């Protein structure tokens, strides 16, 4: 499989889950803190799962807008996605993730929203990256 790269970015992590991350452009920087549930101190800071959830939610709305533009479907400006990312030990060993995307498309018929979300799931880069590796549940709320 090959990708015709149209855009790329770089981010640097230092110190792992209790360190920091930042883009090399300097446009984004945050302190990382390991959640108590994973044996860390918790407290102020973010964790990789929060960053993944944020990126997946935003990217998925972009995929919905792309599909909408292709099919002449107006995606409401107040469309929102709540992404839940869970992490834990896998029965096969190591750790794994699971994802749930709760999609809110105000004013859109539920059947039309479900069809749009299904098509967006086929084109979203995060969905394509996780397909077959992570359980992703989609729901219209």
Short mmCIF file of C-alpha atoms in Angstrom, two decimals, residues 20-105:
data_model
loop_
_atom_site.label_atom_id
_atom_site.label_comp_id
_atom_site.label_asym_id
_atom_site.label_seq_id
_atom_site.Cartn_x
_atom_site.Cartn_y
_atom_site.Cartn_z
CA UNK A 20 5.85 16.29 27.22
CA UNK A 21 4.93 16.42 23.56
CA UNK A 22 5.19 19.24 21.09
CA UNK A 23 4.96 19.83 17.39
CA UNK A 24 8.21 20.89 15.77
CA UNK A 25 6.44 24.01 14.47
CA UNK A 26 5.75 25.01 18.08
CA UNK A 27 2.01 25.35 17.47
CA UNK A 28 1.13 22.68 20.05
CA UNK A 29 2.80 21.67 23.31
CA UNK A 30 1.44 19.82 26.32
CA UNK A 31 2.65 18.14 29.48
CA UNK A 32 1.90 14.43 29.79
CA UNK A 33 0.70 12.67 32.92
CA UNK A 34 0.04 8.97 33.38
CA UNK A 35 -3.52 8.36 34.67
CA UNK A 36 -3.87 6.81 38.12
CA UNK A 37 -5.71 3.88 36.50
CA UNK A 38 -2.46 3.03 34.69
CA UNK A 39 -0.31 3.37 37.79
CA UNK A 40 0.62 7.02 37.42
CA UNK A 41 0.16 10.06 39.60
CA UNK A 42 -2.63 11.55 37.49
CA UNK A 43 -3.03 15.30 37.87
CA UNK A 44 -2.57 18.13 35.41
CA UNK A 45 -1.54 17.06 31.96
CA UNK A 46 -2.79 14.94 29.11
CA UNK A 47 -2.11 11.40 28.01
CA UNK A 48 -1.70 9.73 24.61
CA UNK A 49 -5.23 8.29 24.72
CA UNK A 50 -6.71 11.80 25.11
CA UNK A 51 -4.65 13.03 22.19
CA UNK A 52 -5.69 10.05 20.06
CA UNK A 53 -9.38 10.57 20.96
CA UNK A 54 -9.16 14.26 20.05
CA UNK A 55 -7.44 13.60 16.74
CA UNK A 56 -9.77 10.77 15.74
CA UNK A 57 -12.90 12.82 16.53
CA UNK A 58 -11.72 15.85 14.55
CA UNK A 59 -10.48 13.78 11.62
CA UNK A 60 -13.72 11.78 11.46
CA UNK A 61 -15.77 15.00 11.13
CA UNK A 62 -13.43 15.94 8.28
CA UNK A 63 -14.18 12.60 6.64
CA UNK A 64 -17.92 13.21 7.06
CA UNK A 65 -17.54 16.61 5.38
CA UNK A 66 -15.54 15.03 2.55
CA UNK A 67 -18.22 12.40 1.94
CA UNK A 68 -20.91 15.07 2.23
CA UNK A 69 -19.21 17.22 -0.41
CA UNK A 70 -18.93 14.23 -2.75
CA UNK A 71 -22.59 13.27 -2.32
CA UNK A 72 -24.11 16.76 -2.03
CA UNK A 73 -25.11 16.18 1.63
CA UNK A 74 -24.94 19.17 3.93
CA UNK A 75 -23.12 18.25 7.15
CA UNK A 76 -24.43 20.59 9.88
CA UNK A 77 -21.86 23.02 11.30
CA UNK A 78 -22.69 21.85 14.84
CA UNK A 79 -21.90 18.20 14.08
CA UNK A 80 -19.86 16.79 16.96
CA UNK A 81 -18.18 13.56 17.90
CA UNK A 82 -17.36 12.28 21.35
CA UNK A 83 -14.54 9.78 21.04
CA UNK A 84 -13.93 7.37 23.89
CA UNK A 85 -10.57 5.60 23.85
CA UNK A 86 -9.97 2.76 26.28
CA UNK A 87 -6.63 1.11 27.02
CA UNK A 88 -5.89 -2.12 28.82
CA UNK A 89 -4.13 -5.46 28.72
CA UNK A 90 -4.85 -7.78 25.79
CA UNK A 91 -5.53 -11.47 26.28
CA UNK A 92 -2.76 -12.09 23.71
CA UNK A 93 -0.30 -10.06 25.79
CA UNK A 94 0.73 -6.44 25.75
CA UNK A 95 -1.77 -3.60 25.72
CA UNK A 96 -4.53 -2.66 23.32
CA UNK A 97 -7.00 0.07 22.58
CA UNK A 98 -10.70 0.20 21.85
CA UNK A 99 -12.61 3.16 20.45
CA UNK A 100 -16.22 4.33 20.50
CA UNK A 101 -17.34 7.28 18.37
CA UNK A 102 -20.64 8.87 19.37
CA UNK A 103 -21.71 11.04 16.45
CA UNK A 104 -24.19 13.89 16.82
CA UNK A 105 -25.60 15.27 13.56
#
